[in-house]
CSV table of C-alpha atoms in Angstrom, one decimal:
chain,number,residue,atom,x,y,z
A,1,UNK,CA,14.1,13.0,2.6
A,2,UNK,CA,16.4,11.7,-0.1
A,3,UNK,CA,15.5,12.2,-3.7
A,4,UNK,CA,13.0,9.7,-5.1
A,5,UNK,CA,14.3,6.6,-7.0
A,6,UNK,CA,12.8,6.5,-10.5
A,7,UNK,CA,11.5,3.3,-12.1
A,8,UNK,CA,11.4,3.5,-15.9
A,9,UNK,CA,9.7,1.0,-18.2
A,10,UNK,CA,6.4,2.4,-19.1
A,11,UNK,CA,5.6,4.4,-22.3
A,12,UNK,CA,2.5,6.1,-20.9
A,13,UNK,CA,1.0,7.3,-17.6
A,14,UNK,CA,1.4,4.8,-14.7
A,15,UNK,CA,-1.9,3.8,-13.2
A,16,UNK,CA,-1.4,1.2,-10.5
A,17,UNK,CA,1.3,-0.5,-8.4
A,18,UNK,CA,1.3,-3.5,-6.1
A,19,UNK,CA,4.1,-4.9,-3.9
A,20,UNK,CA,4.8,-8.5,-2.9
A,21,UNK,CA,4.4,-9.4,0.7
A,22,UNK,CA,6.3,-12.7,0.4
A,23,UNK,CA,9.2,-11.3,-1.6
A,24,UNK,CA,10.2,-7.9,-0.2
A,25,UNK,CA,11.4,-5.6,-3.0
A,26,UNK,CA,9.3,-7.2,-5.8
A,27,UNK,CA,6.9,-4.6,-7.3
A,28,UNK,CA,4.6,-4.7,-10.3
A,29,UNK,CA,3.3,-1.6,-12.0
A,30,UNK,CA,0.7,-0.9,-14.8
A,31,UNK,CA,0.1,1.9,-17.1
A,32,UNK,CA,-2.1,3.3,-19.9
A,33,UNK,CA,0.3,1.6,-22.4
A,34,UNK,CA,-1.3,-1.7,-21.6
A,35,UNK,CA,1.8,-3.2,-20.0
A,36,UNK,CA,2.8,-4.6,-16.6
A,37,UNK,CA,6.4,-3.9,-15.6
A,38,UNK,CA,8.1,-6.0,-12.9
A,39,UNK,CA,10.9,-4.4,-10.8
A,40,UNK,CA,13.2,-5.9,-8.2
A,41,UNK,CA,14.3,-3.1,-5.8
A,42,UNK,CA,17.8,-4.7,-5.6
A,43,UNK,CA,18.3,-4.1,-9.3
A,44,UNK,CA,18.5,-0.9,-11.3
A,45,UNK,CA,16.4,-1.7,-14.4
A,46,UNK,CA,13.0,-3.2,-15.1
A,47,UNK,CA,13.2,-7.0,-14.9
A,48,UNK,CA,10.6,-7.8,-17.6
A,49,UNK,CA,7.6,-6.2,-19.3
A,50,UNK,CA,4.3,-8.0,-19.9
A,51,UNK,CA,2.4,-6.7,-23.0
A,52,UNK,CA,-1.1,-7.4,-21.7
A,53,UNK,CA,-3.5,-5.3,-23.7
A,54,UNK,CA,-4.0,-2.6,-26.3
A,55,UNK,CA,-6.1,-0.8,-23.8
A,56,UNK,CA,-5.0,1.0,-20.6
A,57,UNK,CA,-4.6,-1.2,-17.5
A,58,UNK,CA,-6.7,0.1,-14.6
A,59,UNK,CA,-5.9,-2.3,-11.8
A,60,UNK,CA,-3.6,-5.1,-10.5
A,61,UNK,CA,-3.8,-7.5,-7.6
A,62,UNK,CA,-2.0,-10.7,-6.5
A,63,UNK,CA,-3.8,-13.9,-5.7
A,64,UNK,CA,-3.6,-13.7,-1.9
A,65,UNK,CA,-2.6,-17.4,-1.6
A,66,UNK,CA,-0.2,-17.5,-4.5
A,67,UNK,CA,1.7,-14.4,-5.5
A,68,UNK,CA,2.9,-16.1,-8.7
A,69,UNK,CA,-0.7,-15.5,-9.9
A,70,UNK,CA,-1.7,-11.9,-10.8
A,71,UNK,CA,-5.0,-10.4,-11.9
A,72,UNK,CA,-5.0,-7.5,-14.4
A,73,UNK,CA,-8.0,-5.4,-15.3
A,74,UNK,CA,-8.2,-3.8,-18.7
A,75,UNK,CA,-11.4,-2.3,-20.2
A,76,UNK,CA,-14.2,-4.6,-19.2
A,77,UNK,CA,-12.0,-7.7,-18.7
A,78,UNK,CA,-9.9,-9.2,-15.9
A,79,UNK,CA,-7.0,-11.4,-17.1
A,80,UNK,CA,-5.2,-13.9,-14.8
A,81,UNK,CA,-1.5,-14.8,-15.4
A,82,UNK,CA,0.9,-17.2,-13.7
A,83,UNK,CA,4.2,-15.4,-14.0
A,84,UNK,CA,6.1,-18.7,-13.8
A,85,UNK,CA,4.4,-20.0,-16.8
A,86,UNK,CA,5.1,-16.9,-19.0
A,87,UNK,CA,7.6,-17.2,-21.8
A,88,UNK,CA,9.3,-14.3,-23.5
A,89,UNK,CA,7.0,-12.5,-25.9
A,90,UNK,CA,4.1,-14.8,-24.9
A,91,UNK,CA,1.7,-13.3,-22.5
A,92,UNK,CA,-1.2,-15.7,-22.8
A,93,UNK,CA,-3.5,-15.5,-19.7
A,94,UNK,CA,-4.4,-18.6,-17.6
A,95,UNK,CA,-8.0,-17.3,-17.5
A,96,UNK,CA,-10.0,-14.3,-18.8
A,97,UNK,CA,-13.1,-13.0,-17.1
A,98,UNK,CA,-15.4,-10.9,-19.3
A,99,UNK,CA,-18.3,-10.4,-16.9
A,100,UNK,CA,-18.4,-6.6,-16.3
A,101,UNK,CA,-20.7,-4.7,-18.7
A,102,UNK,CA,-18.8,-1.4,-18.2
A,103,UNK,CA,-15.1,-0.5,-17.8
A,104,UNK,CA,-13.5,-1.8,-14.6
A,105,UNK,CA,-12.2,0.8,-12.2
A,106,UNK,CA,-9.0,1.1,-10.2
A,107,UNK,CA,-9.5,-1.9,-8.1
A,108,UNK,CA,-9.8,-5.6,-8.5
A,109,UNK,CA,-9.3,-7.5,-5.3
A,110,UNK,CA,-8.9,-11.1,-4.1
A,111,UNK,CA,-10.3,-12.3,-0.8
A,112,UNK,CA,-7.9,-13.7,1.9
A,113,UNK,CA,-8.8,-17.3,1.1
A,114,UNK,CA,-8.2,-16.9,-2.7
A,115,UNK,CA,-11.7,-18.1,-3.4
A,116,UNK,CA,-13.3,-15.0,-4.8
A,117,UNK,CA,-12.3,-12.0,-6.9
A,118,UNK,CA,-14.2,-8.7,-7.0
A,119,UNK,CA,-14.3,-6.2,-9.8
A,120,UNK,CA,-16.2,-2.8,-9.7
A,121,UNK,CA,-17.2,-0.9,-12.9
A,122,UNK,CA,-18.4,2.3,-14.3
A,123,UNK,CA,-22.0,1.2,-14.3
A,124,UNK,CA,-22.0,0.9,-10.5
A,125,UNK,CA,-22.0,-2.9,-10.5
A,126,UNK,CA,-19.7,-5.3,-8.7
A,127,UNK,CA,-19.0,-8.8,-10.0
A,128,UNK,CA,-18.0,-11.4,-7.4
A,129,UNK,CA,-16.2,-14.1,-9.4
A,130,UNK,CA,-15.7,-17.6,-8.0
A,131,UNK,CA,-12.1,-18.3,-8.8
A,132,UNK,CA,-12.2,-22.1,-8.3
A,133,UNK,CA,-15.4,-22.6,-10.4
A,134,UNK,CA,-14.4,-20.0,-13.0
A,135,UNK,CA,-17.8,-18.3,-13.0
A,136,UNK,CA,-19.7,-15.3,-11.7
A,137,UNK,CA,-20.9,-16.0,-8.1
A,138,UNK,CA,-23.0,-12.9,-7.7
A,139,UNK,CA,-23.6,-9.5,-9.3
A,140,UNK,CA,-24.1,-6.7,-6.8
A,141,UNK,CA,-26.3,-4.0,-8.3
A,142,UNK,CA,-29.0,-1.4,-7.3
A,143,UNK,CA,-26.7,0.0,-4.6
A,144,UNK,CA,-24.6,2.6,-6.4
A,145,UNK,CA,-26.2,5.2,-8.8
A,146,UNK,CA,-22.9,6.2,-10.4
A,147,UNK,CA,-19.4,4.7,-10.9
A,148,UNK,CA,-18.3,2.2,-8.3
A,149,UNK,CA,-14.7,3.2,-7.8
A,150,UNK,CA,-13.5,0.8,-5.1
A,151,UNK,CA,-14.2,-2.6,-3.5
A,152,UNK,CA,-12.6,-4.5,-0.6
A,153,UNK,CA,-13.4,-7.8,1.0
A,154,UNK,CA,-13.9,-7.6,4.7
A,155,UNK,CA,-11.6,-10.3,6.2
A,156,UNK,CA,-13.4,-10.8,9.5
A,157,UNK,CA,-16.8,-11.1,7.7
A,158,UNK,CA,-16.1,-13.7,5.0
A,159,UNK,CA,-19.3,-13.1,3.1
A,160,UNK,CA,-19.2,-9.3,3.0
A,161,UNK,CA,-17.5,-6.6,0.8
A,162,UNK,CA,-17.5,-2.9,1.2
A,163,UNK,CA,-17.7,-0.6,-1.9
A,164,UNK,CA,-17.5,3.1,-2.5
A,165,UNK,CA,-18.6,5.2,-5.5
A,166,UNK,CA,-18.8,8.6,-7.2
A,167,UNK,CA,-22.4,8.8,-5.8
A,168,UNK,CA,-20.7,9.5,-2.4
A,169,UNK,CA,-22.0,6.2,-1.0
A,170,UNK,CA,-20.2,3.7,1.1
A,171,UNK,CA,-22.0,0.4,1.0
A,172,UNK,CA,-21.5,-2.9,2.9
A,173,UNK,CA,-22.9,-5.9,1.0
A,174,UNK,CA,-23.7,-9.5,1.9
A,175,UNK,CA,-22.5,-11.0,-1.3
A,176,UNK,CA,-23.8,-14.5,-0.5
A,177,UNK,CA,-27.3,-12.9,-0.8
A,178,UNK,CA,-26.3,-10.2,-3.3
A,179,UNK,CA,-27.8,-7.3,-1.5
A,180,UNK,CA,-26.7,-4.3,0.6
A,181,UNK,CA,-26.6,-4.6,4.4
A,182,UNK,CA,-25.7,-1.0,5.1
A,183,UNK,CA,-25.6,2.2,3.0
A,184,UNK,CA,-23.9,5.4,4.3
A,185,UNK,CA,-24.1,8.6,2.2
A,186,UNK,CA,-20.9,10.6,2.8
A,187,UNK,CA,-22.4,13.5,0.8
A,188,UNK,CA,-25.0,14.4,3.4
A,189,UNK,CA,-24.1,17.7,5.2
A,190,UNK,CA,-24.0,16.0,8.6
A,191,UNK,CA,-21.6,13.2,7.4
A,192,UNK,CA,-18.9,15.7,6.2
A,193,UNK,CA,-16.3,17.8,7.7
A,194,UNK,CA,-16.0,19.8,4.5
A,195,UNK,CA,-17.7,22.8,6.1
A,196,UNK,CA,-14.5,23.5,8.0
A,197,UNK,CA,-12.6,26.5,6.9
A,198,UNK,CA,-10.0,25.7,4.3
A,199,UNK,CA,-11.4,22.3,3.3
A,200,UNK,CA,-11.9,22.0,-0.4
A,201,UNK,CA,-15.5,22.0,-1.7
A,202,UNK,CA,-15.5,19.0,-4.0
A,203,UNK,CA,-18.2,16.4,-3.4
A,204,UNK,CA,-17.3,13.6,-1.0
A,205,UNK,CA,-16.9,11.1,-3.8
A,206,UNK,CA,-15.3,7.8,-2.6
A,207,UNK,CA,-12.1,7.3,-4.6
A,208,UNK,CA,-10.5,4.6,-2.6
A,209,UNK,CA,-11.2,2.2,0.3
A,210,UNK,CA,-8.7,0.2,2.3
A,211,UNK,CA,-9.4,-2.4,4.9
A,212,UNK,CA,-6.6,-3.9,7.1
A,213,UNK,CA,-5.1,-7.3,6.2
A,214,UNK,CA,-5.8,-10.1,8.7
A,215,UNK,CA,-2.4,-9.8,10.3
A,216,UNK,CA,-3.1,-6.1,11.1
A,217,UNK,CA,-6.4,-6.5,12.8
A,218,UNK,CA,-5.0,-7.0,16.3
A,219,UNK,CA,-3.3,-3.6,16.1
A,220,UNK,CA,-5.7,-1.6,14.1
A,221,UNK,CA,-9.0,-3.2,14.9
A,222,UNK,CA,-11.9,-3.6,12.4
A,223,UNK,CA,-11.6,-0.3,10.6
A,224,UNK,CA,-12.1,1.0,7.1
A,225,UNK,CA,-10.2,3.9,5.6
A,226,UNK,CA,-11.8,6.0,2.9
A,227,UNK,CA,-10.2,8.5,0.5
A,228,UNK,CA,-12.7,11.2,-0.4
A,229,UNK,CA,-13.1,13.7,-3.2
A,230,UNK,CA,-13.2,16.6,-0.7
A,231,UNK,CA,-9.7,15.7,0.5
A,232,UNK,CA,-10.8,14.1,3.7
A,233,UNK,CA,-9.5,10.7,4.8
A,234,UNK,CA,-12.2,9.0,7.0
A,235,UNK,CA,-11.1,6.3,9.5
A,236,UNK,CA,-14.3,4.3,10.4
A,237,UNK,CA,-14.8,1.7,13.1
A,238,UNK,CA,-16.8,-0.7,11.0
A,239,UNK,CA,-18.1,-2.9,13.8
A,240,UNK,CA,-19.6,0.1,15.7
A,241,UNK,CA,-21.0,1.4,12.3
A,242,UNK,CA,-22.6,-1.9,11.5
A,243,UNK,CA,-23.9,-2.2,15.1
A,244,UNK,CA,-25.7,1.1,14.6
A,245,UNK,CA,-28.1,-0.6,12.2
A,246,UNK,CA,-31.4,-0.5,14.0
A,247,UNK,CA,-34.5,-1.9,12.2
A,248,UNK,CA,-37.0,1.0,11.7
A,249,UNK,CA,-39.5,-0.9,9.6
A,250,UNK,CA,-40.2,-4.3,8.2
A,251,UNK,CA,-39.7,-3.0,4.7
A,252,UNK,CA,-36.1,-1.8,5.4
A,253,UNK,CA,-35.3,-5.0,7.3
A,254,UNK,CA,-36.4,-7.1,4.3
A,255,UNK,CA,-34.4,-5.1,1.7
A,256,UNK,CA,-31.3,-4.9,3.9
A,257,UNK,CA,-30.9,-1.2,3.0
A,258,UNK,CA,-30.5,1.2,5.9
A,259,UNK,CA,-29.9,4.9,5.5
A,260,UNK,CA,-27.2,6.6,7.4
A,261,UNK,CA,-28.2,8.2,10.7
A,262,UNK,CA,-26.6,11.5,11.8
A,263,UNK,CA,-23.0,11.2,12.6
A,264,UNK,CA,-20.2,13.7,12.5
A,265,UNK,CA,-17.1,13.5,14.6
A,266,UNK,CA,-14.6,16.3,14.9
A,267,UNK,CA,-11.1,15.7,13.8
A,268,UNK,CA,-10.0,15.5,17.4
A,269,UNK,CA,-12.8,13.0,18.0
A,270,UNK,CA,-12.7,9.3,18.5
A,271,UNK,CA,-15.7,9.3,20.8
A,272,UNK,CA,-18.8,7.5,19.8
A,273,UNK,CA,-21.9,9.2,18.6
A,274,UNK,CA,-25.4,8.5,20.1
A,275,UNK,CA,-25.5,5.2,18.2
A,276,UNK,CA,-22.1,4.0,19.4
A,277,UNK,CA,-20.3,4.6,16.1
A,278,UNK,CA,-16.8,5.9,15.9
A,279,UNK,CA,-15.5,8.0,13.0
A,280,UNK,CA,-12.3,10.0,12.6
A,281,UNK,CA,-11.6,12.7,10.0
A,282,UNK,CA,-8.1,13.4,8.8
A,283,UNK,CA,-8.8,16.7,7.1
A,284,UNK,CA,-7.2,20.1,6.2
A,285,UNK,CA,-7.5,21.4,9.8
A,286,UNK,CA,-4.8,18.8,10.9
A,287,UNK,CA,-2.6,19.0,7.8
A,288,UNK,CA,-4.6,16.9,5.4
A,289,UNK,CA,-5.2,17.1,1.7
A,290,UNK,CA,-6.4,20.4,0.1
A,291,UNK,CA,-7.7,18.6,-3.0
A,292,UNK,CA,-9.3,15.2,-3.8
A,293,UNK,CA,-7.6,12.3,-2.0
A,294,UNK,CA,-7.1,9.6,-4.6
A,295,UNK,CA,-5.8,6.6,-2.7
A,296,UNK,CA,-4.8,5.1,0.7
A,297,UNK,CA,-2.7,2.2,1.8
A,298,UNK,CA,-1.5,0.7,5.1
A,299,UNK,CA,2.2,0.4,5.7
A,300,UNK,CA,3.8,-3.0,5.2
A,301,UNK,CA,7.2,-1.9,6.4
A,302,UNK,CA,8.4,-2.1,10.0
A,303,UNK,CA,5.4,-2.6,12.4
A,304,UNK,CA,2.7,-3.5,9.8
A,305,UNK,CA,-0.2,-1.0,9.9
A,306,UNK,CA,1.6,1.6,12.0
A,307,UNK,CA,1.3,4.1,9.2
A,308,UNK,CA,-1.5,5.1,6.9
A,309,UNK,CA,-0.4,6.6,3.6
A,310,UNK,CA,-2.6,8.8,1.4
A,311,UNK,CA,-2.1,10.5,-1.9
A,312,UNK,CA,-4.0,13.2,-3.6
A,313,UNK,CA,-4.6,15.7,-6.4
A,314,UNK,CA,-2.8,18.3,-4.4
A,315,UNK,CA,0.5,16.6,-5.5
A,316,UNK,CA,1.1,15.4,-1.9
A,317,UNK,CA,1.6,12.1,-0.3
A,318,UNK,CA,0.9,12.1,3.5
A,319,UNK,CA,2.1,9.5,6.0
A,320,UNK,CA,-0.2,9.4,9.0
A,321,UNK,CA,0.6,7.7,12.3
A,322,UNK,CA,-2.3,5.3,12.4
A,323,UNK,CA,-1.7,4.2,16.0
A,324,UNK,CA,-2.2,7.8,17.2
A,325,UNK,CA,-5.2,8.3,15.0
A,326,UNK,CA,-6.8,5.3,16.7
A,327,UNK,CA,-5.8,6.5,20.1
A,328,UNK,CA,-6.1,10.3,19.9
A,329,UNK,CA,-6.0,10.7,23.7
A,330,UNK,CA,-2.3,10.0,23.7
A,331,UNK,CA,-1.2,12.9,21.6
A,332,UNK,CA,-2.2,16.2,19.9
A,333,UNK,CA,-3.6,16.5,16.4
A,334,UNK,CA,-0.4,18.1,15.2
A,335,UNK,CA,1.5,14.8,15.8
A,336,UNK,CA,-0.9,12.7,13.6
A,337,UNK,CA,0.9,13.7,10.4
A,338,UNK,CA,4.2,11.8,10.4
A,339,UNK,CA,5.5,12.9,7.0
A,340,UNK,CA,4.6,15.1,4.0
A,341,UNK,CA,6.1,14.3,0.6
A,342,UNK,CA,5.8,16.9,-2.1
A,343,UNK,CA,5.5,15.7,-5.7
A,344,UNK,CA,5.4,17.6,-9.0
A,345,UNK,CA,2.3,15.7,-10.3
A,346,UNK,CA,-1.1,14.4,-9.0
A,347,UNK,CA,-1.1,10.9,-7.4
A,348,UNK,CA,-2.8,8.1,-9.3
A,349,UNK,CA,-2.0,5.3,-7.0
A,350,UNK,CA,0.5,4.2,-4.3
A,351,UNK,CA,1.5,1.1,-2.3
A,352,UNK,CA,4.0,0.1,0.4
A,353,UNK,CA,6.5,-2.7,0.5
A,354,UNK,CA,7.7,-4.8,3.5
A,355,UNK,CA,11.3,-3.6,3.1
A,356,UNK,CA,13.3,-1.2,5.3
A,357,UNK,CA,14.2,1.0,2.4
A,358,UNK,CA,12.5,1.8,-1.0
A,359,UNK,CA,9.3,1.0,0.8
A,360,UNK,CA,6.8,3.5,-0.7
A,361,UNK,CA,5.9,3.3,-4.4
A,362,UNK,CA,4.0,6.1,-6.1
A,363,UNK,CA,2.3,6.3,-9.5
A,364,UNK,CA,1.7,9.9,-10.5
A,365,UNK,CA,0.4,11.2,-13.8
A,366,UNK,CA,3.7,10.5,-15.5
A,367,UNK,CA,5.2,7.3,-17.0
A,368,UNK,CA,8.0,7.2,-14.4
A,369,UNK,CA,7.2,5.5,-11.1
A,370,UNK,CA,8.7,7.1,-8.0
A,371,UNK,CA,10.0,5.2,-4.9
A,372,UNK,CA,10.7,6.7,-1.5
A,373,UNK,CA,12.0,5.4,1.8
A,374,UNK,CA,9.9,6.0,4.9
A,375,UNK,CA,11.3,5.4,8.3
């Protein structure tokens, strides 16, 4: 692999990056300096810098229906900007949402219809914001007992989100009702592959969740990918997991909370357990991370969703062949890992772009953002 391209513009550690789907090569990055830097991969230097906050920026996302609109989380606040309406040295937001009681974590996200925004915070709460009405639609609470680190809307279930936290719980919510519909504790011994020789012994904290975009569903199916604190990347068939919910008592049915039943698939699995659920572990035994996995993303380049990219505290970025993960019968485990990229620092965040080159963007614990080409 050729040497990484280096994007300079930040004055402190880079925290997040997002890439335009509509305009290949356009990338926005954020950092602890409170700035958002905009890069065009066709050009050498940063295009412009938005001075958003005096506090570190934890997360970025585009409005899914209009990429001129960007959401930026800093502290307990989410700010909304229209980049076409910005003037030099004037970074006044269109809107500002001050609904979270604790600091927002490394993910704010917009649903596919651009009608709702979700922000997860250190108190374990998730705010669902009605973008059109400019108000809180629902607060999701009493699910996580620790920091909620990640949230994703489920595109094929328009009233549901999935969240993960540092309590090792993965929770599916019906946000129209404001309550959990499924809780899985990845920290239970039978839910983990961490007992395998060589796997790190950190708790199975959920650091990042990724659900395929609508245009990837035909290829990937209705899956969820989870980056865990023990270095494991879980690939979960969500529909079979949700179908495993079986009412055991009227109390649990009313509360909508269902504890996880026993389920542990070997890395070479892909077969369903007794309840019909399908899980797949990408762990140390097949070339996975040896320290906490911090983030995951699907590839936007080439055949969208063909690759799954993960980054970790082991200073590695791993590119997995997602099609082979989902059809393990066609190949051996040693062919699941497509590419290994060695870094000098831990990975904070990464994203992919829909370009043929310069298509993997990595924020590590330095102020310089790295860009690689994956083919």
